[in-house]
XYZ file of C-alpha atoms in Angstrom:
434
model
C 104.090 137.027 83.088
C 101.631 135.474 85.550
C 98.158 134.338 84.504
C 95.545 133.074 87.006
C 94.519 129.490 86.327
C 90.926 130.660 85.877
C 92.084 132.718 82.879
C 94.419 130.117 81.372
C 94.225 129.833 77.595
C 96.282 127.958 74.962
C 99.270 130.219 75.652
C 99.436 128.591 79.094
C 99.927 125.085 77.731
C 97.616 122.116 77.420
C 97.549 121.109 81.085
C 96.641 124.536 82.446
C 94.170 125.359 79.673
C 92.405 122.023 80.166
C 92.169 122.476 83.935
C 90.787 125.984 83.441
C 88.119 124.568 81.160
C 87.171 121.926 83.724
C 87.109 124.503 86.513
C 84.775 126.737 84.502
C 82.511 123.700 84.004
C 82.147 123.420 87.774
C 84.562 120.570 88.487
C 86.772 120.906 91.582
C 90.245 121.975 90.402
C 92.834 123.349 92.865
C 93.416 127.091 92.394
C 96.660 128.230 90.881
C 98.651 130.490 88.603
C 100.647 129.993 85.401
C 104.138 131.395 84.865
C 104.133 131.993 81.137
C 107.826 132.659 80.404
C 109.851 131.542 83.403
C 113.197 131.516 81.578
C 112.761 135.002 80.125
C 114.213 137.165 82.886
C 113.185 137.371 86.535
C 110.522 140.082 86.438
C 107.808 137.548 87.239
C 109.486 136.587 90.510
C 108.655 139.954 92.097
C 104.984 139.496 91.226
C 104.811 135.925 92.480
C 105.094 136.331 96.252
C 101.796 138.228 96.766
C 100.054 135.780 94.439
C 101.276 132.846 96.536
C 100.052 134.582 99.690
C 96.640 135.050 98.096
C 96.558 131.323 97.291
C 97.060 130.517 100.967
C 100.812 130.422 101.381
C 101.439 126.802 100.395
C 102.454 124.111 100.141
C 102.305 124.116 96.363
C 102.585 121.734 93.438
C 104.831 122.960 90.609
C 104.315 121.261 87.235
C 105.092 121.887 83.597
C 102.322 122.890 81.207
C 104.022 122.643 77.833
C 102.219 123.304 74.575
C 103.076 119.810 73.302
C 102.526 118.019 76.602
C 99.521 115.782 77.364
C 98.499 115.571 73.730
C 96.771 112.785 71.844
C 100.012 111.622 70.199
C 102.400 111.506 73.155
C 102.177 112.140 76.910
C 105.842 112.810 77.803
C 105.129 110.645 80.850
C 107.596 111.542 83.579
C 109.907 113.514 81.268
C 109.047 117.015 82.495
C 109.866 118.160 86.009
C 107.244 118.111 88.765
C 107.743 119.115 92.389
C 105.192 118.565 95.158
C 105.319 120.420 98.457
C 107.153 123.683 97.717
C 106.643 125.847 100.816
C 108.508 129.119 100.347
C 108.518 131.630 97.484
C 112.223 130.935 96.913
C 111.566 127.200 96.645
C 108.671 127.778 94.258
C 110.844 130.006 92.044
C 113.616 127.414 91.949
C 111.234 124.609 91.000
C 109.484 126.747 88.378
C 112.816 127.365 86.652
C 113.712 123.673 86.875
C 110.378 122.684 85.345
C 110.614 125.233 82.536
C 114.105 124.024 81.645
C 113.251 120.310 81.646
C 112.158 120.239 78.020
C 115.413 118.728 76.770
C 114.435 115.323 78.149
C 111.054 115.548 76.433
C 112.680 116.377 73.096
C 114.888 113.296 73.440
C 111.782 111.257 74.291
C 110.031 112.236 71.054
C 113.121 111.182 69.102
C 113.078 107.767 70.766
C 109.441 107.425 69.721
C 110.603 107.825 66.127
C 109.350 111.399 65.788
C 111.346 114.472 64.944
C 111.127 117.398 67.376
C 109.201 119.471 64.837
C 106.319 116.965 65.008
C 105.346 118.250 68.451
C 104.902 121.724 69.872
C 107.930 123.358 71.510
C 108.729 122.128 75.009
C 111.819 123.984 76.263
C 111.009 127.138 78.222
C 107.411 125.998 78.552
C 104.771 127.533 80.825
C 104.726 126.263 84.395
C 101.638 125.704 86.524
C 101.674 126.426 90.266
C 98.719 125.060 92.258
C 97.739 124.662 95.866
C 98.814 121.150 96.883
C 95.819 119.021 97.847
C 96.466 117.278 101.216
C 95.281 113.994 99.758
C 94.013 111.171 101.937
C 93.695 108.981 98.835
C 94.854 109.781 95.311
C 95.176 108.045 92.003
C 94.532 107.905 88.294
C 91.610 106.728 86.200
C 91.118 105.930 82.533
C 87.722 106.377 80.919
C 88.507 103.338 78.716
C 90.613 100.322 79.633
C 94.080 101.057 78.179
C 94.998 97.379 77.723
C 91.802 95.627 76.629
C 90.067 98.563 74.949
C 86.904 97.873 76.966
C 84.498 100.686 77.783
C 85.299 100.539 81.481
C 86.477 103.195 83.877
C 89.735 101.899 85.361
C 90.476 103.388 88.780
C 93.793 102.960 90.593
C 94.286 104.368 94.088
C 96.971 104.714 96.732
C 97.184 106.350 100.155
C 98.321 109.955 100.325
C 99.727 111.764 97.317
C 99.535 109.918 94.014
C 103.124 110.473 92.885
C 104.225 107.008 94.050
C 101.477 105.422 91.939
C 102.194 107.421 88.794
C 105.933 106.812 89.076
C 105.398 103.087 89.632
C 106.949 103.075 93.113
C 103.839 101.497 94.645
C 101.306 98.873 93.624
C 97.816 100.382 93.745
C 94.401 99.003 94.490
C 92.368 98.756 91.298
C 88.708 98.790 90.312
C 86.936 98.346 86.979
C 83.614 100.167 86.651
C 81.525 98.802 83.801
C 78.985 100.683 81.655
C 75.484 100.779 83.054
C 76.523 100.004 86.618
C 74.071 101.759 88.888
C 75.319 103.700 91.915
C 76.166 101.193 94.622
C 75.300 98.173 92.482
C 77.373 95.064 93.241
C 79.828 97.000 95.368
C 78.579 95.556 98.636
C 81.161 94.478 101.181
C 83.834 94.079 98.503
C 84.743 97.745 98.806
C 83.975 98.262 102.474
C 86.463 99.912 104.796
C 86.754 96.769 106.913
C 88.210 94.879 103.942
C 91.066 97.337 103.572
C 89.621 99.139 100.548
C 90.860 102.681 100.050
C 87.647 103.768 98.322
C 84.024 103.345 99.331
C 81.303 102.410 96.813
C 80.071 106.008 96.910
C 83.541 107.352 96.148
C 83.964 104.889 93.270
C 80.648 105.931 91.776
C 81.600 109.588 92.173
C 84.935 108.985 90.446
C 83.303 107.086 87.581
C 80.722 109.838 87.113
C 83.478 112.456 87.162
C 85.504 110.501 84.603
C 82.558 110.344 82.209
C 81.849 114.048 82.684
C 85.472 114.933 81.908
C 85.357 112.756 78.789
C 82.150 114.437 77.621
C 83.559 117.913 78.219
C 86.849 117.244 76.448
C 85.488 115.047 73.665
C 87.888 112.091 73.888
C 88.843 109.204 76.162
C 90.774 110.618 79.108
C 93.509 109.775 81.592
C 92.549 111.685 84.766
C 94.618 112.267 87.907
C 92.572 112.880 91.057
C 92.871 113.301 94.821
C 90.381 113.088 97.672
C 90.689 115.407 100.676
C 88.068 116.252 103.314
C 85.280 114.705 101.250
C 86.069 116.529 98.000
C 87.335 114.811 94.854
C 89.792 117.147 93.147
C 90.840 116.907 89.493
C 94.596 117.411 89.180
C 95.083 116.676 85.488
C 93.210 115.399 82.446
C 94.791 114.366 79.171
C 93.802 112.250 76.170
C 94.729 108.590 76.342
C 97.754 108.423 74.053
C 97.378 104.704 73.323
C 94.134 102.806 72.830
C 94.128 99.033 72.516
C 92.111 97.541 69.679
C 91.938 94.203 71.431
C 88.198 94.413 71.793
C 85.751 95.023 74.581
C 86.388 92.018 76.776
C 87.459 92.733 80.311
C 90.620 90.720 79.908
C 92.551 89.197 82.764
C 93.556 91.285 85.734
C 95.697 89.966 88.505
C 94.616 90.673 92.028
C 95.957 93.389 94.246
C 98.553 92.584 96.867
C 97.742 91.176 100.289
C 95.584 93.524 102.283
C 93.795 94.862 99.225
C 90.004 94.530 99.035
C 88.470 91.265 97.917
C 86.086 90.528 95.079
C 86.745 89.796 91.398
C 85.915 92.297 88.700
C 83.761 90.231 86.397
C 80.480 90.744 84.603
C 78.819 94.047 85.424
C 80.223 94.331 88.908
C 81.653 97.420 90.449
C 84.320 96.152 92.776
C 88.037 95.853 93.299
C 90.275 93.239 91.802
C 90.916 90.256 94.013
C 93.899 88.606 95.531
C 93.597 85.159 93.970
C 93.203 82.222 96.349
C 96.175 80.000 96.967
C 96.137 76.759 95.007
C 97.702 73.392 95.816
C 101.358 73.196 96.818
C 101.739 76.933 97.098
C 100.632 77.755 93.558
C 98.420 80.776 93.044
C 95.497 81.085 90.681
C 95.037 84.201 88.592
C 91.623 85.547 87.656
C 91.631 83.490 84.475
C 92.315 80.322 86.454
C 95.886 79.806 85.268
C 98.183 78.759 88.094
C 101.755 79.878 88.440
C 103.767 76.787 87.600
C 101.034 75.391 85.345
C 101.703 74.316 81.775
C 100.125 76.304 78.971
C 100.486 76.104 75.212
C 103.169 78.762 75.576
C 105.133 76.888 78.255
C 105.265 76.808 82.043
C 103.911 79.918 83.758
C 106.781 81.423 85.726
C 105.036 84.543 86.985
C 101.719 86.328 86.877
C 101.215 90.052 87.116
C 99.002 92.889 85.970
C 98.511 93.149 82.179
C 99.817 96.662 81.508
C 100.581 96.914 77.768
C 99.111 94.462 75.257
C 100.941 92.054 73.012
C 103.324 89.123 73.352
C 107.023 88.813 72.689
C 109.922 86.477 73.399
C 113.386 87.519 74.476
C 116.175 86.975 76.998
C 115.460 88.297 80.479
C 117.814 91.010 81.702
C 117.559 91.909 85.392
C 118.432 95.572 85.936
C 118.554 96.635 89.582
C 119.992 100.151 89.307
C 121.631 102.648 86.979
C 124.978 100.874 87.231
C 123.455 97.871 85.414
C 122.345 99.853 82.351
C 125.438 98.966 80.324
C 124.505 95.256 80.484
C 121.236 95.851 78.625
C 121.071 95.057 74.902
C 118.395 95.823 72.291
C 115.774 93.059 72.288
C 116.235 92.125 75.949
C 113.233 91.784 78.253
C 113.687 94.461 80.919
C 113.109 92.974 84.387
C 113.267 95.383 87.328
C 111.629 96.507 90.539
C 110.175 99.651 88.930
C 111.145 102.288 86.383
C 111.577 106.049 86.468
C 112.142 108.604 83.686
C 115.871 107.795 83.851
C 115.003 104.294 82.619
C 113.240 105.462 79.448
C 116.275 104.709 77.214
C 116.054 101.052 78.274
C 112.342 100.906 77.507
C 113.117 102.277 74.042
C 115.424 99.303 73.407
C 113.457 96.590 75.230
C 111.383 93.813 73.690
C 109.132 93.926 76.773
C 109.167 95.094 80.393
C 108.333 93.259 83.627
C 108.238 95.146 86.946
C 107.718 93.881 90.481
C 105.542 96.802 91.568
C 103.269 99.345 89.905
C 99.935 99.334 88.126
C 98.626 99.869 84.606
C 98.872 103.637 84.992
C 102.471 103.743 86.243
C 105.395 105.232 84.324
C 106.593 101.867 82.963
C 103.115 100.936 81.750
C 102.339 104.221 80.008
C 105.726 104.420 78.292
C 105.537 100.747 77.257
C 102.182 101.390 75.590
C 103.588 104.427 73.777
C 106.572 102.344 72.653
C 104.187 99.514 71.645
C 105.922 96.821 73.705
C 104.254 94.289 76.041
C 104.401 95.075 79.755
C 103.484 93.215 82.932
C 103.571 95.063 86.259
C 103.117 93.834 89.851
C 104.933 90.576 89.056
C 106.183 89.849 92.561
C 109.609 88.205 92.710
C 110.425 88.866 89.051
C 114.026 89.927 89.689
C 114.672 86.645 91.506
C 112.678 84.241 89.315
C 113.727 85.580 85.899
C 117.460 84.993 85.768
C 119.696 86.805 83.297
C 119.630 85.354 79.796
C 116.674 83.046 80.387
C 114.449 83.000 77.306
C 110.932 84.002 78.326
C 107.657 84.865 76.677
C 105.945 87.995 78.018
C 102.189 88.254 77.458
C 101.162 91.806 78.262
C 97.546 91.133 77.347
C 97.010 88.431 79.975
C 99.751 89.272 82.445
C 101.848 86.102 82.233
C 105.542 85.351 81.873
C 106.189 81.823 80.620
C 109.139 79.678 79.632
C 110.079 79.728 75.966
C 112.189 77.561 73.697
C 111.787 79.865 70.706
C 114.951 81.006 68.980
C 113.264 84.231 67.947
C 113.950 87.022 70.398
C 111.397 89.536 69.194
C 107.998 88.223 68.191
C 105.791 91.013 69.385
C 102.123 90.811 68.522
C 101.147 94.083 70.137
C 97.777 95.429 69.039
C 99.232 98.878 68.593
C 99.948 100.028 65.056
C 102.583 102.472 66.265
C 106.051 101.661 64.889
C 108.688 100.619 67.366
C 111.191 103.346 68.202
C 114.682 103.091 66.860
C 117.417 101.627 69.018
C 119.145 104.314 71.047
C 122.658 104.995 72.101
C 123.782 103.815 75.514
C 121.606 105.576 78.100
C 122.965 108.246 80.358
C 121.928 108.871 83.930
C 119.142 111.425 84.222
C 118.089 111.807 87.824
């Protein structure tokens, strides 16, 4: 059965029903159609081709829209199949079936979170949403509240082109914090100008922040919103409740700067501007936004690395560098996962880890979202982590301030995460899930 996105209701799953609601409220949402029961015969396939022609012939984005997906308790981040760029009806049909059948991974994910499958709505055989693919010039994600500090700030992360590399953690985004009461254009100045390498203009940032607040008001809770900009229009691709909210308070916290080439200007006070690449200090050290230099001594030990605070809390454990799936067997419960980036196939390691440190990615990437749901500290964008943090070295990971320091503690799991969510149980040895 096919249902136009404009008519999507709870039968069509949370994602589609939410987008229909936003579209009816006047927000730009790409047109689409929902396949309600993709695994129940093939009758819908004969109806699909004329619908795709009416939508413009492609390319299309094919995504799950499960009843239990994108809820307030769990996001299933990365566990359900998504395909961007399907061009032919046959390709769309194949990806729809793949997406509808991908619920097994999500069921396993809920178990690793310490929940039984009957605590969430059914996933397997879920509705699938087909939408016109936005030819994004810039895309990203934004939170209507800071997911690490709990501050009432709109956090915007952006990357060139489609946003899948950002969400998966395969790229390090540019980041802005928009504070309450910031007037349109206030304090943005040259910090976000095109000649500084910024992906977003002050006007676009203000538009995104306004859109984020409107989505939050319409849906009645703090939201995680995926967006894309094409030909001057800001499209809403997804909106879901933030599944984890820090109780750390309303301070802005410490955010590491973006990588070289990102726009300049610290996000402090009531400014609207991008995070800064910190200036180089003496003898090659680098200062973070809180003034702590890599290599400096703190009460917790020497600072080995700085990165982006991505999931709050602190913990101590032995570093374990995992470069690919072949290394999974070397990982033990309580290790600190150190890697370039994670994907859904790495979720079993996150379920067993004391903390996670990645070399690329932002606070809205797969590793960060899953770490917050698992209530473990995470630091992303820690350049050189797989070289600096050698196997077995005892380190202290501070996911609230974005530091990795030396440790002499004999305790290997001293998490002080602000989340009250219980840690998931240790899992069996992970299996490859590409």
